[in-house]
C-alpha atoms as a printed R data frame, in Angstrom:
    type eleno elety resid chain resno       x       y      z
1   ATOM     1    CA   MET     A     1   0.000   0.000  0.000
2   ATOM     2    CA   ASN     A     2   1.458   3.370 -0.963
3   ATOM     3    CA   VAL     A     3   1.652   6.309  1.452
4   ATOM     4    CA   ARG     A     4  -1.445   8.085  0.115
5   ATOM     5    CA   GLY     A     5  -3.406   4.842  0.125
6   ATOM     6    CA   LEU     A     6  -2.311   4.128  3.690
7   ATOM     7    CA   ARG     A     7  -3.337   7.592  4.919
8   ATOM     8    CA   HIS     A     8  -6.703   7.326  3.200
9   ATOM     9    CA   PHE     A     9  -7.279   3.825  4.584
10  ATOM    10    CA   LEU     A    10  -6.516   4.917  8.167
11  ATOM    11    CA   ASN     A    11  -8.355   8.242  7.845
12  ATOM    12    CA   THR     A    12 -11.492   6.397  6.756
13  ATOM    13    CA   GLY     A    13 -11.521   3.983  9.703
14  ATOM    14    CA   GLY     A    14  -9.269   1.203  8.464
15  ATOM    15    CA   VAL     A    15  -7.569  -1.195 10.874
16  ATOM    16    CA   VAL     A    16  -4.095  -2.592 10.189
17  ATOM    17    CA   ALA     A    17  -2.029  -5.397 11.654
18  ATOM    18    CA   TYR     A    18   1.628  -4.326 11.684
19  ATOM    19    CA   PRO     A    19   4.952  -5.436 13.157
20  ATOM    20    CA   THR     A    20   6.144  -3.786 16.356
21  ATOM    21    CA   GLU     A    21   9.166  -4.476 18.529
22  ATOM    22    CA   ALA     A    22   8.111  -7.930 19.843
23  ATOM    23    CA   VAL     A    23   4.744  -8.861 18.285
24  ATOM    24    CA   PHE     A    24   2.316  -7.679 15.652
25  ATOM    25    CA   GLY     A    25  -0.046  -4.944 16.721
26  ATOM    26    CA   LEU     A    26  -3.489  -3.870 15.658
27  ATOM    27    CA   GLY     A    27  -3.628  -0.192 14.842
28  ATOM    28    CA   CYS     A    28  -5.881   2.571 13.651
29  ATOM    29    CA   ASP     A    29  -6.404   6.314 13.882
30  ATOM    30    CA   PRO     A    30  -6.889   6.964 17.633
31  ATOM    31    CA   ASN     A    31  -9.263   9.848 16.860
32  ATOM    32    CA   ASN     A    32 -11.598   7.586 14.868
33  ATOM    33    CA   ARG     A    33 -14.025   6.131 17.401
34  ATOM    34    CA   LYS     A    34 -15.505   3.588 14.971
35  ATOM    35    CA   ALA     A    35 -12.059   2.244 14.054
36  ATOM    36    CA   VAL     A    36 -11.105   1.893 17.733
37  ATOM    37    CA   GLN     A    37 -14.408   0.155 18.485
38  ATOM    38    CA   ARG     A    38 -13.704  -2.205 15.593
39  ATOM    39    CA   ILE     A    39 -10.359  -3.160 17.132
40  ATOM    40    CA   LEU     A    40 -11.992  -3.726 20.520
41  ATOM    41    CA   LYS     A    41 -14.664  -5.920 18.918
42  ATOM    42    CA   ILE     A    42 -12.122  -7.911 16.877
43  ATOM    43    CA   LYS     A    43 -10.034  -8.547 19.991
44  ATOM    44    CA   GLY     A    44 -12.945  -9.049 22.370
45  ATOM    45    CA   ARG     A    45 -11.337  -6.426 24.617
46  ATOM    46    CA   PRO     A    46 -13.411  -4.198 26.909
47  ATOM    47    CA   GLN     A    47 -13.070  -0.443 26.310
48  ATOM    48    CA   HIS     A    48 -12.544   0.319 30.009
49  ATOM    49    CA   LYS     A    49  -9.004  -1.128 29.887
50  ATOM    50    CA   GLY     A    50  -7.706   1.619 27.588
51  ATOM    51    CA   LEU     A    51  -5.192   1.325 24.760
52  ATOM    52    CA   ILE     A    52  -1.569   2.206 24.015
53  ATOM    53    CA   LEU     A    53  -0.626   4.827 21.430
54  ATOM    54    CA   VAL     A    54   2.617   4.535 19.494
55  ATOM    55    CA   ALA     A    55   4.377   7.142 17.378
56  ATOM    56    CA   ASP     A    56   7.608   7.876 15.579
57  ATOM    57    CA   ASN     A    57   8.203  11.037 17.627
58  ATOM    58    CA   PHE     A    58   6.921  12.653 20.808
59  ATOM    59    CA   ASP     A    59   5.195  15.519 18.972
60  ATOM    60    CA   ARG     A    60   2.588  13.132 17.544
61  ATOM    61    CA   LEU     A    61   1.668  12.062 21.086
62  ATOM    62    CA   LYS     A    62   1.396  15.565 22.580
63  ATOM    63    CA   PRO     A    63  -2.281  16.169 21.669
64  ATOM    64    CA   PHE     A    64  -3.257  13.161 23.828
65  ATOM    65    CA   ILE     A    65  -1.080  14.028 26.843
66  ATOM    66    CA   ALA     A    66  -1.593  16.569 29.630
67  ATOM    67    CA   PRO     A    67   1.287  19.040 30.010
68  ATOM    68    CA   LEU     A    68   4.445  17.479 31.446
69  ATOM    69    CA   THR     A    69   7.588  18.998 32.895
70  ATOM    70    CA   SER     A    70  10.739  19.032 30.799
71  ATOM    71    CA   SER     A    71  12.361  16.549 33.204
72  ATOM    72    CA   GLN     A    72   9.406  14.151 32.805
73  ATOM    73    CA   ILE     A    73   9.652  14.382 29.021
74  ATOM    74    CA   GLN     A    74  13.408  13.854 29.193
75  ATOM    75    CA   LYS     A    75  12.934  10.760 31.383
76  ATOM    76    CA   MET     A    76  10.575   9.233 28.819
77  ATOM    77    CA   GLN     A    77  12.770  10.127 25.855
78  ATOM    78    CA   GLN     A    78  15.812   8.551 27.511
79  ATOM    79    CA   SER     A    79  13.971   5.218 27.726
80  ATOM    80    CA   TRP     A    80  13.088   5.209 24.018
81  ATOM    81    CA   GLY     A    81  15.506   4.222 21.284
82  ATOM    82    CA   ASN     A    82  16.135   0.514 21.869
83  ATOM    83    CA   ALA     A    83  13.906  -1.755 19.786
84  ATOM    84    CA   GLN     A    84  14.993  -4.728 21.925
85  ATOM    85    CA   LYS     A    85  13.749  -3.043 25.135
86  ATOM    86    CA   PRO     A    86  10.663  -1.021 24.242
87  ATOM    87    CA   HIS     A    87   9.261   1.183 26.999
88  ATOM    88    CA   THR     A    88   5.676   2.410 27.326
89  ATOM    89    CA   TRP     A    89   4.813   5.184 29.758
90  ATOM    90    CA   ILE     A    90   1.507   5.816 31.486
91  ATOM    91    CA   VAL     A    91   1.074   9.586 31.644
92  ATOM    92    CA   PRO     A    92  -1.775  11.967 32.524
93  ATOM    93    CA   ALA     A    93  -4.174  12.259 29.584
94  ATOM    94    CA   ALA     A    94  -5.117  15.580 28.027
95  ATOM    95    CA   LYS     A    95  -8.597  16.780 28.990
96  ATOM    96    CA   ASN     A    96  -9.818  16.294 25.426
97  ATOM    97    CA   CYS     A    97  -8.222  12.849 24.976
98  ATOM    98    CA   PRO     A    98 -10.876  10.447 23.652
99  ATOM    99    CA   LYS     A    99 -12.383   8.169 26.315
100 ATOM   100    CA   TRP     A   100 -12.365   5.323 23.797
101 ATOM   101    CA   ILE     A   101  -8.554   5.456 24.129
102 ATOM   102    CA   THR     A   102  -8.187   6.061 27.888
103 ATOM   103    CA   GLY     A   103 -11.027   3.773 28.966
104 ATOM   104    CA   GLN     A   104 -11.773   4.197 32.658
105 ATOM   105    CA   HIS     A   105  -8.446   5.925 33.284
106 ATOM   106    CA   ARG     A   106  -7.385   9.558 33.512
107 ATOM   107    CA   SER     A   107  -4.091   8.530 32.006
108 ATOM   108    CA   ILE     A   108  -2.876   7.243 28.674
109 ATOM   109    CA   ALA     A   109  -0.163   4.763 27.710
110 ATOM   110    CA   VAL     A   110   2.292   6.053 25.083
111 ATOM   111    CA   ARG     A   111   5.487   4.916 23.385
112 ATOM   112    CA   VAL     A   112   7.823   6.290 20.760
113 ATOM   113    CA   SER     A   113   8.861   3.236 18.808
114 ATOM   114    CA   SER     A   114  12.435   2.691 17.721
115 ATOM   115    CA   HIS     A   115  11.378  -0.162 15.441
116 ATOM   116    CA   SER     A   116  11.965   1.235 11.961
117 ATOM   117    CA   TYR     A   117   8.823  -0.351 10.483
118 ATOM   118    CA   THR     A   118   6.495   0.984 13.203
119 ATOM   119    CA   ALA     A   119   8.128   4.420 13.140
120 ATOM   120    CA   LYS     A   120   7.863   4.607  9.337
121 ATOM   121    CA   LEU     A   121   4.201   3.561  9.501
122 ATOM   122    CA   CYS     A   122   3.450   6.436 11.901
123 ATOM   123    CA   LYS     A   123   5.479   8.878  9.819
124 ATOM   124    CA   ASN     A   124   3.836   7.827  6.547
125 ATOM   125    CA   SER     A   125   0.345   7.951  8.036
126 ATOM   126    CA   ASN     A   126   1.180  11.296  9.695
127 ATOM   127    CA   MET     A   127  -0.296  10.224 13.028
128 ATOM   128    CA   ALA     A   128   0.134   8.347 16.268
129 ATOM   129    CA   LEU     A   129  -1.519   4.947 16.054
130 ATOM   130    CA   VAL     A   130  -3.380   2.693 18.427
131 ATOM   131    CA   SER     A   131  -1.033  -0.158 19.286
132 ATOM   132    CA   THR     A   132  -2.597  -3.204 20.880
133 ATOM   133    CA   SER     A   133  -1.348  -6.743 20.445
134 ATOM   134    CA   ALA     A   134  -2.689  -8.623 17.443
135 ATOM   135    CA   ASN     A   135  -4.642 -11.325 19.230
136 ATOM   136    CA   ARG     A   136  -8.006 -12.236 20.623
137 ATOM   137    CA   SER     A   137  -8.118 -11.197 24.293
138 ATOM   138    CA   GLY     A   138  -6.546 -13.806 26.519
139 ATOM   139    CA   HIS     A   139  -4.653 -15.500 23.682
140 ATOM   140    CA   GLN     A   140  -1.058 -15.247 22.514
141 ATOM   141    CA   ALA     A   141  -0.193 -12.355 20.202
142 ATOM   142    CA   ALA     A   142   0.675 -13.001 16.572
143 ATOM   143    CA   LYS     A   143   4.362 -12.680 15.753
144 ATOM   144    CA   THR     A   144   4.188 -12.861 11.956
145 ATOM   145    CA   ASP     A   145   2.089 -11.456  9.144
146 ATOM   146    CA   LYS     A   146   1.043 -15.018  8.246
147 ATOM   147    CA   MET     A   147  -0.261 -15.597 11.763
148 ATOM   148    CA   CYS     A   148  -2.236 -12.328 11.520
149 ATOM   149    CA   GLN     A   149  -3.746 -13.393  8.212
150 ATOM   150    CA   GLN     A   150  -4.787 -16.742  9.684
151 ATOM   151    CA   LEU     A   151  -6.184 -15.127 12.820
152 ATOM   152    CA   PHE     A   152  -8.042 -12.168 11.338
153 ATOM   153    CA   GLY     A   153  -8.624 -12.977  7.656
154 ATOM   154    CA   ASN     A   154 -10.219  -9.935  6.039
155 ATOM   155    CA   GLU     A   155 -11.143  -8.231  9.341
156 ATOM   156    CA   VAL     A   156  -7.951  -6.142  9.126
157 ATOM   157    CA   ARG     A   157  -5.399  -5.134  6.493
158 ATOM   158    CA   VAL     A   158  -2.253  -7.112  7.284
159 ATOM   159    CA   LEU     A   159   0.928  -5.187  6.527
160 ATOM   160    CA   HIS     A   160   3.893  -7.364  5.650
161 ATOM   161    CA   GLY     A   161   7.070  -6.997  7.665
162 ATOM   162    CA   LYS     A   162   9.005  -8.403 10.597
163 ATOM   163    CA   THR     A   163   9.038  -7.556 14.280
164 ATOM   164    CA   ALA     A   164  12.248  -6.099 15.701
165 ATOM   165    CA   GLY     A   165  12.854  -9.404 17.495
166 ATOM   166    CA   ALA     A   166  12.424  -8.137 21.065
167 ATOM   167    CA   LYS     A   167  11.949 -11.064 23.440
168 ATOM   168    CA   LYS     A   168   9.150  -9.411 25.446
169 ATOM   169    CA   PRO     A   169   6.491  -6.765 24.871
170 ATOM   170    CA   SER     A   170   7.241  -3.277 26.132
171 ATOM   171    CA   THR     A   171   7.823  -2.488 29.771
172 ATOM   172    CA   ILE     A   172   4.905  -0.406 31.032
173 ATOM   173    CA   GLN     A   173   5.704   2.175 33.712
174 ATOM   174    CA   ASP     A   174   3.713   4.937 35.388
175 ATOM   175    CA   LEU     A   175   5.575   8.220 34.882
176 ATOM   176    CA   ILE     A   176   4.189   9.912 38.003
177 ATOM   177    CA   SER     A   177   4.573   7.111 40.570
178 ATOM   178    CA   GLY     A   178   7.472   5.309 38.888
179 ATOM   179    CA   LYS     A   179   5.643   1.987 39.410
180 ATOM   180    CA   VAL     A   180   6.395  -0.678 36.816
181 ATOM   181    CA   ILE     A   181   3.116  -2.267 35.696
182 ATOM   182    CA   ARG     A   182   4.649  -4.800 33.284
183 ATOM   183    CA   LYS     A   183   8.299  -5.745 33.073
């Protein structure tokens, strides 16, 4: 799919399966409620849990995040850059951040991906993307495009590529408390 086709597909509510650092993710435009609801339905995931956003740079995440101090931003940026050890931060959500992204939380989970494929996908689509594991809730995440095709068929557009080979999904850490939610 070319860049213009990709943007149009995502802007009109399309859902993609794409390689991330450790597994394939399901992604869409986080501002498109119908697309997010489609992902939740495909996965069988309740909305109240919230979703992770991924981007190629911090600026794409800013509209979803409440103001942070420069030292908080620096702390997050220092953890990004290693595709073998991805790091997701839970940060206060902006007041206008869509509830279909935050779920029952007043915070949002965000990551700048150092995986070249994921970063290029965000850059080419000109947006941050929803990034939730490509699986049915409670089941193992797909690690290849073939597994995604078998699992989802025509429910999503499967983008062909490889994960960065990370052994585990991203660490998830609360920026304010410092608590590690997932290691």
